[in-house]
Amino acid sequence: MADFIVRALVAGLMLALVAGPLGCFIVWRRMAYFGDTLAHSALLGLALGLLLDINMQLAVIVVCCTLALGLVLMEKNKSLATDTLLGILAHSSLALGLVMLSFTNVQIDLMAYLFGDLLTVSTAELIWIAAGSCSALTILVLFWNRLLAISLHQELAQVEGLDVTRLRLLLMLIMALVVAVSMKIVGVLLITSLMIIPPATARRFATSPEQMALGASIAGCVAVAGGITASWFLDTPTGPSIVVVSALLFIFSNLVRRTA
Amino acid sequence: MFLGKCGQGGLHKGCYDIPHIDVVGRDPASPLKQLLTLNTPSIFRPVTNPDVLLDLQSISYGFGTRQILTNISVQIKRGQIVTLIGPNGAGKTTLIKIAMRLLQAHAGQVILNPNLRIGYMPQRLHVDATMPISVTRFLLLAPHAQRQNITAALAEVGASDLHNSRLQELSGGEMQRVLLARALLQNPQLLVLDEPTQGVDLKGQAELYRLITQIRDRHRCGVLMVSHDLHLVMSATDEVICLNQHVCCHGHPEQVSNDPAYLELFGKTGAAAMAVYTHHHNHSHDLTGAVINEQHPESREQHNNG
């Protein structure tokens, strides 16, 4: 098999593995819009990386993490509802990214960043994706119970001795990291779908939070493998194909009668 | 107009003598003190008397220009049940949150031992429908929770058959018992219960209050709780603090129920309908309806001053 397919597959599977458990938190905590905002700001990171001539992956991670920090601070302020705040940030950062890109002389394929370009993943990019996914997954596993506790009842967790503010920030930073490294795979417009559709699929068959997380990882991996295969044989765009397979899995899961 | 006249038998030495509907700075006794302390953060320090679990001193809290709590003092001792009652918006939950350090008081002191083991039961637990989680798994999330402790805690609250139930499938009364079990897992010296009988029918409420009294007797812990259910809670409490942004009146339940400030706050007819509930059963029921033997309520008297 061609090298680029292997790289694409490895990158996609790594992302799917971490997107499963992370996506569960996004679904449980209703943070889907937050994920979208982070994804949209990724384009701003890309533009900054090009303009300042620094590593693009790094620039995207820095911008996403900065945005996550900014949101935590602004949420404390509570002058606007969170979804309004997210809407402002998402679209202004996307627009700013596009405007800034027009100042660069570099011709870039915008479509590749909006919808992903998995088949052109280089070895260097693969290393970024692997490092980002593995560290995010490790942190999620280590902090799993604590993150679960604050997702169930923040104040109860706080009285029981957890540092809720820090844990929330940690979760947001993990999201920022994963969004940043997965931009190449499904693109900024489709990242959130890869995080929320697999958990929604796994939910019907899970009887514990851990089962749901594992099931989401598996559903994500199947979607990645299926999407790349479809893209190979049908010559369809890879990122959107993965999301379509993921959505089909979700629909099938709803048709299957629940056994548990 | 709330004419504060406290019960003589209360644990507080001084009376709350609040001459007017409270506005900060109008208290003639200490305008300077209030001015000085208004914007200083509340101070946390350990208690000096080992029998005092939690001591809230002159707590004030405001939200924007609205004053929510003014000069509230509450003390909870070992083995004592203190109930906060008051209408909606009286600041009961706010006071609980200040005591739990979830909110920072704008003035006053929160005095509690930093090592105090607190079992906290929040007003409600909303579990997202997408989270598949059983009662056991939920209880395992409590710090240092072990499976055998969970079995014991669920048995203690009469919810042994709920181990594998999904959290979202619980009825109101079952959920409250599970939350109470989670609080018990802390092996608490102080139980803090924010409306423990929310969403529970009348009969279930009486049972829950009896359960709380039993827990107090068994663990010799202090209990601070919030309640709307005056008529039911009065039989299960040692001291009632009637709160409406300030302390209207406080003392033993019988005294409070005859207090002019209390009658004013809840209306004469309303207060009469909420007369002290002195009816005792010699047994109670668990969730399946089976009879549980319990200690007779009188036995709690010996712990009262411990």
Coordinates of C-alpha atoms in Angstrom, one line a residue:
Chain A
M1 CA 0.0 0.0 0.0
A2 CA 1.2 3.5 -0.7
D3 CA 3.0 5.3 2.1
F4 CA 0.7 8.3 2.1
I5 CA -2.3 6.0 2.8
V6 CA -0.5 4.4 5.8
R7 CA 0.4 7.8 7.2
A8 CA -3.2 9.0 6.7
L9 CA -4.5 5.9 8.4
V10 CA -2.2 6.2 11.4
A11 CA -2.9 9.9 11.8
G12 CA -6.6 9.4 11.5
L13 CA -6.7 6.4 14.0
M14 CA -4.6 8.3 16.5
L15 CA -7.0 11.2 16.4
A16 CA -10.0 8.9 16.6
L17 CA -8.6 7.2 19.7
V18 CA -8.3 10.5 21.7
A19 CA -11.4 12.1 20.1
G20 CA -13.6 9.3 21.6
P21 CA -13.1 10.0 25.3
L22 CA -12.6 13.8 24.8
G23 CA -15.8 13.9 22.7
C24 CA -17.7 12.2 25.6
F25 CA -16.9 15.2 27.8
I26 CA -17.9 17.6 25.0
V27 CA -21.3 15.7 24.8
W28 CA -21.8 15.4 28.5
R29 CA -20.8 19.0 29.2
R30 CA -22.6 20.4 26.1
M31 CA -19.4 22.0 24.8
A32 CA -19.9 21.3 21.1
Y33 CA -20.0 25.0 20.3
F34 CA -16.9 25.5 22.3
G35 CA -15.1 23.0 20.1
D36 CA -16.4 24.8 17.0
T37 CA -15.0 28.0 18.3
L38 CA -11.6 26.5 18.9
A39 CA -11.6 25.0 15.4
H40 CA -12.5 28.3 13.7
S41 CA -9.7 30.0 15.6
A42 CA -7.3 27.4 14.3
L43 CA -7.3 29.2 10.9
L44 CA -6.2 32.4 12.7
G45 CA -3.3 30.4 14.1
L46 CA -2.5 29.2 10.6
A47 CA -2.4 32.7 9.3
L48 CA -0.2 33.9 12.2
G49 CA 2.2 31.0 11.6
L50 CA 2.5 32.0 7.9
L51 CA 2.9 35.7 8.6
L52 CA 5.4 35.3 11.4
D53 CA 7.2 32.5 9.7
I54 CA 7.0 30.1 12.6
N55 CA 6.0 26.4 12.8
M56 CA 2.3 26.4 11.7
Q57 CA 1.3 23.5 14.0
L58 CA 2.8 25.3 16.9
A59 CA 1.2 28.6 16.0
V60 CA -2.2 26.9 15.8
I61 CA -1.7 25.2 19.2
V62 CA -0.7 28.5 20.8
V63 CA -3.7 30.4 19.3
C64 CA -6.2 27.6 20.3
C65 CA -4.8 27.5 23.9
T66 CA -4.9 31.3 24.2
L67 CA -8.5 31.3 23.0
A68 CA -9.4 28.6 25.6
L69 CA -7.7 30.7 28.3
G70 CA -9.5 33.8 27.2
L71 CA -12.8 32.1 27.3
V72 CA -12.3 30.8 30.8
L73 CA -11.5 34.4 31.9
M74 CA -14.5 35.9 30.0
E75 CA -16.9 33.3 31.4
K76 CA -16.0 34.4 34.9
N77 CA -17.0 37.9 33.9
K78 CA -20.5 36.8 32.9
S79 CA -21.4 39.9 31.1
L80 CA -22.6 37.9 28.1
A81 CA -24.1 34.5 27.7
T82 CA -21.5 31.9 26.9
D83 CA -23.0 31.0 23.5
T84 CA -23.1 34.6 22.4
L85 CA -19.5 35.0 23.5
L86 CA -18.5 31.8 21.6
G87 CA -20.3 33.0 18.5
I88 CA -18.4 36.3 18.6
L89 CA -15.1 34.6 19.1
A90 CA -15.7 31.8 16.5
H91 CA -16.7 34.0 13.6
S92 CA -14.4 36.9 14.3
S93 CA -11.4 34.7 14.6
L94 CA -12.3 32.8 11.5
A95 CA -12.8 36.1 9.6
L96 CA -9.6 37.6 11.0
G97 CA -7.7 34.4 9.9
L98 CA -9.1 34.7 6.4
V99 CA -8.2 38.4 6.2
M100 CA -4.7 37.8 7.5
L101 CA -4.2 35.0 5.1
S102 CA -4.8 37.5 2.3
F103 CA -1.8 39.6 3.4
T104 CA 0.6 36.7 3.0
N105 CA 2.2 36.1 -0.3
V106 CA 2.1 32.4 0.1
Q107 CA -0.5 30.6 -2.0
I108 CA -2.2 28.1 0.2
D109 CA -5.0 25.8 -0.5
L110 CA -7.7 27.1 1.8
M111 CA -10.0 24.2 1.1
A112 CA -7.4 21.8 2.5
Y113 CA -7.6 23.6 5.9
L114 CA -11.4 24.0 5.9
F115 CA -12.1 20.4 5.0
G116 CA -8.9 18.6 5.7
D117 CA -6.3 17.0 3.6
L118 CA -5.5 13.8 5.2
L119 CA -3.8 12.2 2.3
T120 CA -1.0 14.8 2.2
V121 CA 0.1 14.3 5.9
S122 CA 3.8 14.4 6.0
T123 CA 6.0 12.5 8.4
A124 CA 6.7 15.6 10.4
E125 CA 3.0 16.4 10.7
L126 CA 2.4 12.8 11.7
I127 CA 4.8 13.2 14.6
W128 CA 2.9 16.3 15.7
I129 CA -0.4 14.5 15.5
A130 CA 1.0 11.5 17.4
A131 CA 2.6 13.6 20.1
G132 CA -0.5 15.7 20.5
S133 CA -2.9 12.8 20.6
C134 CA -0.9 10.7 22.9
S135 CA -0.3 13.4 25.4
A136 CA -4.0 14.4 25.3
L137 CA -5.0 10.8 25.8
T138 CA -2.6 10.3 28.7
I139 CA -3.9 13.3 30.5
L140 CA -7.5 12.3 29.9
V141 CA -6.8 8.8 31.4
L142 CA -4.9 10.2 34.4
F143 CA -7.6 12.8 35.2
W144 CA -10.6 10.7 34.1
N145 CA -12.3 10.4 37.5
R146 CA -11.7 14.0 38.4
L147 CA -13.0 15.3 35.1
L148 CA -16.0 13.0 35.4
A149 CA -16.7 14.3 38.9
I150 CA -16.6 17.9 37.8
S151 CA -18.8 17.1 34.8
L152 CA -21.5 15.6 37.1
H153 CA -21.6 18.3 39.7
Q154 CA -19.1 21.1 39.9
E155 CA -19.9 22.3 43.4
L156 CA -20.1 18.9 44.9
A157 CA -16.7 18.1 43.4
Q158 CA -15.3 21.4 44.8
V159 CA -16.6 20.7 48.3
E160 CA -15.0 17.2 48.0
G161 CA -11.7 18.9 47.4
L162 CA -11.2 19.1 43.7
D163 CA -9.7 22.2 42.1
V164 CA -12.6 22.8 39.7
T165 CA -11.2 25.9 37.9
R166 CA -8.0 24.1 37.1
L167 CA -9.6 21.0 35.9
R168 CA -11.9 22.9 33.6
L169 CA -9.0 24.7 32.2
L170 CA -7.2 21.5 31.7
L171 CA -10.1 20.0 29.8
M172 CA -10.3 23.1 27.6
L173 CA -6.5 23.0 26.9
I174 CA -6.7 19.3 25.9
M175 CA -9.5 20.2 23.6
A176 CA -7.5 23.1 22.1
L177 CA -4.5 20.7 21.6
V178 CA -6.6 18.0 19.9
V179 CA -8.4 20.5 17.7
A180 CA -5.0 22.1 16.7
V181 CA -3.4 18.8 15.7
S182 CA -6.5 17.4 14.0
M183 CA -7.0 20.4 11.7
K184 CA -5.1 18.6 9.0
I185 CA -7.2 15.5 9.1
V186 CA -10.8 16.7 8.8
G187 CA -10.3 20.5 8.6
V188 CA -11.6 23.3 10.8
L189 CA -15.2 23.0 9.7
L190 CA -15.5 19.3 10.5
I191 CA -13.3 18.7 13.6
T192 CA -16.2 18.9 16.1
S193 CA -18.2 16.3 14.2
L194 CA -15.4 13.8 14.7
M195 CA -15.6 14.5 18.4
I196 CA -19.3 14.4 18.9
I197 CA -20.7 11.9 16.5
P198 CA -18.8 8.8 17.8
P199 CA -19.8 9.4 21.4
A200 CA -23.4 9.9 20.3
T201 CA -23.1 6.5 18.5
A202 CA -21.5 4.7 21.4
R203 CA -24.0 6.1 24.0
R204 CA -26.8 3.7 23.1
F205 CA -24.7 0.7 23.9
A206 CA -22.8 1.9 26.9
T207 CA -23.7 1.3 30.5
S208 CA -20.8 3.2 32.0
P209 CA -18.9 6.4 31.1
E210 CA -15.8 4.3 30.4
Q211 CA -17.7 2.0 28.0
M212 CA -19.0 5.1 26.2
A213 CA -15.5 6.5 25.8
L214 CA -14.1 3.2 24.5
G215 CA -17.0 2.7 22.2
A216 CA -16.6 6.2 20.9
S217 CA -12.9 5.5 20.2
I218 CA -13.9 2.4 18.3
A219 CA -16.6 4.1 16.3
G220 CA -14.2 6.8 15.5
C221 CA -11.5 4.4 14.3
V222 CA -14.1 2.5 12.1
A223 CA -15.2 5.9 10.6
V224 CA -11.6 6.8 9.8
A225 CA -10.8 3.5 8.2
G226 CA -14.1 3.5 6.3
G227 CA -13.7 7.1 5.2
I228 CA -10.2 6.5 3.9
T229 CA -11.3 3.4 2.1
A230 CA -14.2 5.1 0.5
S231 CA -12.0 8.0 -0.5
W232 CA -9.5 5.6 -2.1
F233 CA -12.1 3.7 -4.1
L234 CA -14.6 6.4 -4.9
D235 CA -12.2 9.2 -5.2
T236 CA -14.1 11.3 -2.7
P237 CA -12.6 14.0 -0.4
T238 CA -11.1 12.2 2.6
G239 CA -12.2 14.4 5.5
P240 CA -15.8 14.7 4.5
S241 CA -15.9 10.9 3.7
I242 CA -14.8 10.1 7.3
V243 CA -17.5 12.4 8.7
V244 CA -20.1 10.8 6.4
V245 CA -19.1 7.3 7.5
S246 CA -19.3 8.4 11.1
A247 CA -22.8 9.8 10.6
L248 CA -23.9 6.6 8.9
L249 CA -22.6 4.6 11.9
F250 CA -24.6 6.9 14.1
I251 CA -27.8 6.3 12.0
F252 CA -27.3 2.5 12.0
S253 CA -26.7 2.5 15.8
N254 CA -30.1 4.1 16.2
L255 CA -31.7 1.5 14.1
V256 CA -30.2 -1.4 16.0
R257 CA -32.4 -2.5 18.9
R258 CA -30.7 -1.9 22.2
T259 CA -29.6 -5.1 23.9
A260 CA -28.3 -3.7 27.2
Chain B
M1 CA -41.1 45.3 59.6
F2 CA -39.3 42.4 61.2
L3 CA -39.0 42.8 64.9
G4 CA -36.3 40.3 65.8
K5 CA -36.9 38.7 69.1
C6 CA -35.0 35.6 69.6
G7 CA -35.9 32.6 71.6
Q8 CA -34.3 32.4 75.0
G9 CA -33.2 28.8 74.7
G10 CA -31.2 29.4 71.6
L11 CA -27.5 28.5 71.5
H12 CA -26.5 32.0 70.7
K13 CA -25.7 34.2 73.6
G14 CA -26.7 37.5 72.1
C15 CA -30.0 38.2 70.4
Y16 CA -30.3 39.4 66.9
D17 CA -32.0 42.7 67.6
I18 CA -32.7 44.1 64.1
P19 CA -34.8 47.1 64.4
H20 CA -35.5 47.8 60.7
I21 CA -35.7 46.1 57.4
D22 CA -32.0 45.7 57.0
V23 CA -29.9 48.1 55.0
V24 CA -26.2 48.0 55.4
G25 CA -25.0 50.9 57.5
R26 CA -28.3 51.4 59.3
D27 CA -27.5 49.1 62.1
P28 CA -26.8 51.7 64.8
A29 CA -24.6 49.4 66.7
S30 CA -21.7 49.1 64.4
P31 CA -21.8 51.4 61.3
L32 CA -18.1 52.0 61.6
K33 CA -17.3 48.3 61.9
Q34 CA -19.5 47.6 58.9
L35 CA -17.9 50.3 56.9
L36 CA -14.5 48.9 57.7
T37 CA -15.3 45.3 56.9
L38 CA -17.7 45.7 54.0
N39 CA -15.3 45.1 51.3
T40 CA -12.7 43.1 53.1
P41 CA -12.9 39.4 52.1
S42 CA -14.2 37.0 54.7
I43 CA -11.6 35.4 56.8
F44 CA -11.2 31.6 57.2
R45 CA -9.6 30.4 60.4
P46 CA -9.8 27.3 62.4
V47 CA -12.2 27.0 65.3
T48 CA -10.8 27.1 68.9
N49 CA -13.7 25.3 70.6
P50 CA -13.5 21.7 69.5
D51 CA -17.3 21.2 69.9
V52 CA -18.0 24.0 67.4
L53 CA -17.8 22.6 63.8
L54 CA -18.7 25.7 61.9
D55 CA -19.0 29.2 63.0
L56 CA -20.3 31.9 60.6
Q57 CA -19.9 35.3 62.1
S58 CA -21.6 38.4 60.7
I59 CA -21.7 37.2 57.2
S60 CA -22.8 39.7 54.5
Y61 CA -23.1 39.1 50.8
G62 CA -24.4 41.2 48.0
F63 CA -25.0 40.8 44.3
G64 CA -24.5 44.0 42.4
T65 CA -26.5 46.6 44.3
R66 CA -28.7 44.0 45.9
Q67 CA -27.9 42.9 49.4
I68 CA -28.6 39.2 49.8
L69 CA -27.3 38.5 53.3
T70 CA -26.8 41.0 56.0
N71 CA -24.9 40.3 59.2
I72 CA -25.8 36.6 59.5
S73 CA -24.3 34.6 62.3
V74 CA -24.7 30.8 62.6
Q75 CA -22.9 28.3 64.8
I76 CA -23.1 24.5 64.5
K77 CA -21.9 22.2 67.2
R78 CA -21.3 18.6 67.2
G79 CA -24.5 16.5 67.2
Q80 CA -26.7 19.5 66.5
I81 CA -29.1 20.0 63.7
V82 CA -29.5 23.5 62.5
T83 CA -32.2 24.3 59.9
L84 CA -32.3 27.4 57.8
I85 CA -35.8 28.3 56.7
G86 CA -37.1 31.2 54.8
P87 CA -38.9 32.3 51.6
N88 CA -37.5 32.0 48.1
G89 CA -34.6 34.5 47.6
A90 CA -33.9 34.7 51.3
G91 CA -30.3 33.8 50.7
K92 CA -30.4 30.3 52.2
T93 CA -28.4 28.6 49.5
T94 CA -26.1 31.6 49.3
L95 CA -25.3 31.2 52.9
I96 CA -24.6 27.5 52.5
K97 CA -22.3 28.2 49.6
I98 CA -20.4 30.7 51.6
A99 CA -20.1 28.2 54.4
M100 CA -18.8 25.7 51.9
R101 CA -16.4 28.3 50.5
L102 CA -18.0 28.1 47.1
L103 CA -18.7 31.8 47.4
Q104 CA -16.7 34.4 49.1
A105 CA -18.6 36.5 51.7
H106 CA -18.2 40.3 51.3
A107 CA -17.9 40.7 55.1
G108 CA -17.7 38.5 58.1
Q109 CA -15.8 35.4 59.1
V110 CA -16.2 31.8 58.2
I111 CA -14.6 29.8 61.0
L112 CA -14.1 26.1 60.5
N113 CA -11.4 23.6 61.0
P114 CA -9.6 23.1 57.7
N115 CA -9.5 19.4 58.3
L116 CA -13.2 19.1 59.0
R117 CA -14.8 16.3 57.0
I118 CA -17.8 17.7 55.3
G119 CA -20.6 15.8 53.6
Y120 CA -22.3 18.1 51.2
M121 CA -25.6 17.4 49.5
P122 CA -26.3 19.9 46.7
Q123 CA -29.8 21.2 46.0
R124 CA -30.1 19.1 42.9
L125 CA -28.1 16.9 40.6
H126 CA -28.8 17.3 36.9
V127 CA -27.2 14.4 35.0
D128 CA -27.0 14.9 31.3
A129 CA -29.2 12.3 29.5
T130 CA -26.2 11.2 27.4
M131 CA -24.1 10.1 30.4
P132 CA -24.6 6.4 31.1
I133 CA -23.7 6.1 34.8
S134 CA -24.9 3.8 37.5
V135 CA -25.5 4.7 41.2
T136 CA -22.4 2.7 42.2
R137 CA -20.2 4.4 39.6
F138 CA -21.5 7.8 40.7
L139 CA -20.7 7.0 44.4
L140 CA -17.2 5.7 43.4
L141 CA -16.4 9.2 42.2
A142 CA -16.4 10.4 45.8
P143 CA -12.8 10.8 47.0
H144 CA -11.5 7.6 48.7
A145 CA -14.7 5.8 48.1
Q146 CA -14.5 2.0 48.4
R147 CA -17.0 -0.5 47.2
Q148 CA -17.8 -1.8 50.7
N149 CA -18.3 1.7 52.0
I150 CA -20.7 2.3 49.2
T151 CA -22.7 -0.7 50.1
A152 CA -22.8 0.5 53.7
A153 CA -23.8 4.0 52.8
L154 CA -26.6 2.9 50.5
A155 CA -27.9 0.5 53.2
E156 CA -27.8 3.3 55.7
V157 CA -30.0 5.6 53.6
G158 CA -32.3 2.6 52.8
A159 CA -31.4 2.4 49.1
S160 CA -29.6 -0.9 48.9
D161 CA -31.5 -2.0 45.8
L162 CA -30.3 0.9 43.8
H163 CA -26.7 -0.2 43.2
N164 CA -27.0 -0.8 39.5
S165 CA -29.8 1.7 38.7
R166 CA -29.0 4.4 36.2
L167 CA -28.7 7.8 37.8
Q168 CA -31.3 9.3 35.4
E169 CA -33.9 6.7 36.1
L170 CA -34.1 7.5 39.8
S171 CA -37.2 9.0 41.3
G172 CA -36.9 12.3 43.3
G173 CA -36.8 10.5 46.6
E174 CA -34.3 7.9 45.4
M175 CA -32.0 10.6 44.0
Q176 CA -32.0 12.4 47.3
R177 CA -31.1 9.2 49.2
V178 CA -28.3 8.5 46.7
L179 CA -27.0 12.1 47.2
L180 CA -27.2 11.6 50.9
A181 CA -25.2 8.4 50.6
R182 CA -22.5 10.3 48.7
A183 CA -22.3 12.8 51.5
L184 CA -22.0 10.0 54.0
L185 CA -19.1 8.5 52.1
Q186 CA -17.0 11.4 53.4
N187 CA -17.5 10.0 56.9
P188 CA -18.6 13.5 57.7
Q189 CA -18.3 15.4 60.9
L190 CA -20.6 18.0 59.4
L191 CA -23.4 17.3 57.0
V192 CA -24.5 20.2 54.9
L193 CA -27.8 19.5 53.1
D194 CA -29.3 22.0 50.7
E195 CA -33.0 21.2 50.5
P196 CA -32.6 17.5 51.1
T197 CA -36.3 16.8 50.4
Q198 CA -36.6 18.6 47.1
G199 CA -38.8 16.7 44.7
V200 CA -40.0 14.3 47.4
D201 CA -43.6 13.7 48.3
L202 CA -44.9 14.6 51.8
K203 CA -44.6 11.1 53.2
G204 CA -41.2 10.7 51.8
Q205 CA -40.1 14.0 53.2
A206 CA -41.0 12.9 56.8
E207 CA -39.1 9.7 56.2
L208 CA -36.0 11.6 54.9
Y209 CA -36.0 14.0 57.9
R210 CA -36.2 11.0 60.2
L211 CA -33.3 9.4 58.3
I212 CA -31.3 12.6 58.8
T213 CA -32.0 12.5 62.5
Q214 CA -30.9 8.9 62.7
I215 CA -27.7 9.7 60.8
R216 CA -27.0 12.5 63.2
D217 CA -27.5 10.1 66.2
R218 CA -25.4 7.4 64.7
H219 CA -22.5 9.5 63.5
R220 CA -22.7 12.3 66.1
C221 CA -22.2 14.7 63.3
G222 CA -23.5 18.3 63.0
V223 CA -26.1 19.0 60.4
L224 CA -26.8 22.3 58.6
M225 CA -29.7 22.1 56.3
V226 CA -32.0 24.2 54.3
S227 CA -35.7 23.6 54.1
H228 CA -39.0 24.9 53.0
D229 CA -40.9 22.3 54.8
L230 CA -41.4 24.0 58.1
H231 CA -44.0 21.8 59.5
L232 CA -42.0 18.6 58.8
V233 CA -38.5 19.8 59.6
M234 CA -39.4 21.2 63.0
S235 CA -39.6 17.8 64.6
A236 CA -36.2 16.9 63.2
T237 CA -34.2 20.0 64.2
D238 CA -32.6 21.4 67.3
E239 CA -32.5 25.0 66.2
V240 CA -34.3 26.9 63.4
I241 CA -32.9 30.0 61.9
C242 CA -35.5 31.9 60.0
L243 CA -33.8 33.8 57.3
N244 CA -35.0 36.5 55.1
Q245 CA -31.7 38.3 54.0
H246 CA -31.2 38.8 57.7
V247 CA -31.9 36.6 60.7
C248 CA -35.6 37.2 61.5
C249 CA -35.6 35.0 64.5
H250 CA -34.0 31.8 65.7
G251 CA -34.2 29.3 68.5
H252 CA -35.9 26.1 69.2
P253 CA -38.6 25.1 66.7
E254 CA -41.5 25.7 69.0
Q255 CA -40.3 29.1 70.0
V256 CA -39.7 30.1 66.4
S257 CA -43.2 29.0 65.3
N258 CA -44.7 31.5 67.8
D259 CA -42.3 34.3 67.1
P260 CA -43.9 37.4 65.7
A261 CA -41.2 37.8 63.1
Y262 CA -41.9 34.3 61.9
L263 CA -45.6 34.8 61.8
E264 CA -45.1 38.0 60.0
L265 CA -42.9 36.4 57.4
F266 CA -45.1 33.4 56.6
G267 CA -48.5 34.9 57.5
K268 CA -50.6 33.8 60.4
T269 CA -52.7 31.3 58.6
G270 CA -49.7 29.9 56.7
A271 CA -47.8 29.5 60.0
A272 CA -50.7 27.8 61.7
A273 CA -50.9 25.3 58.9
M274 CA -47.3 24.7 59.4
A275 CA -47.6 24.0 63.1
V276 CA -45.0 21.9 64.7
Y277 CA -45.1 18.4 63.5
T278 CA -44.8 16.3 66.6
H279 CA -46.2 13.1 65.3
H280 CA -43.7 10.2 65.6
H281 CA -43.8 6.7 64.1
N282 CA -41.9 4.0 65.8
H283 CA -40.8 2.6 62.5
S284 CA -40.0 3.9 59.0
H285 CA -40.0 2.4 55.6
D286 CA -37.2 1.9 53.1
L287 CA -37.7 2.4 49.4
T288 CA -39.4 -0.9 48.8
G289 CA -41.8 -0.2 51.6
A290 CA -40.3 -2.7 54.1
V291 CA -40.4 -1.6 57.7
I292 CA -37.1 -0.6 59.2
N293 CA -36.7 -0.5 63.0
E294 CA -35.2 2.7 64.2
Q295 CA -34.1 4.2 67.5
H296 CA -36.8 6.0 69.2
P297 CA -36.5 9.8 68.5
E298 CA -36.3 10.5 72.2
S299 CA -32.8 8.9 72.3
R300 CA -31.4 11.9 70.5
E301 CA -31.8 14.0 73.6
Q302 CA -28.7 12.6 75.2
H303 CA -26.5 13.8 72.4
N304 CA -27.9 17.2 72.2
N305 CA -25.4 18.9 74.5
G306 CA -22.5 16.7 73.7

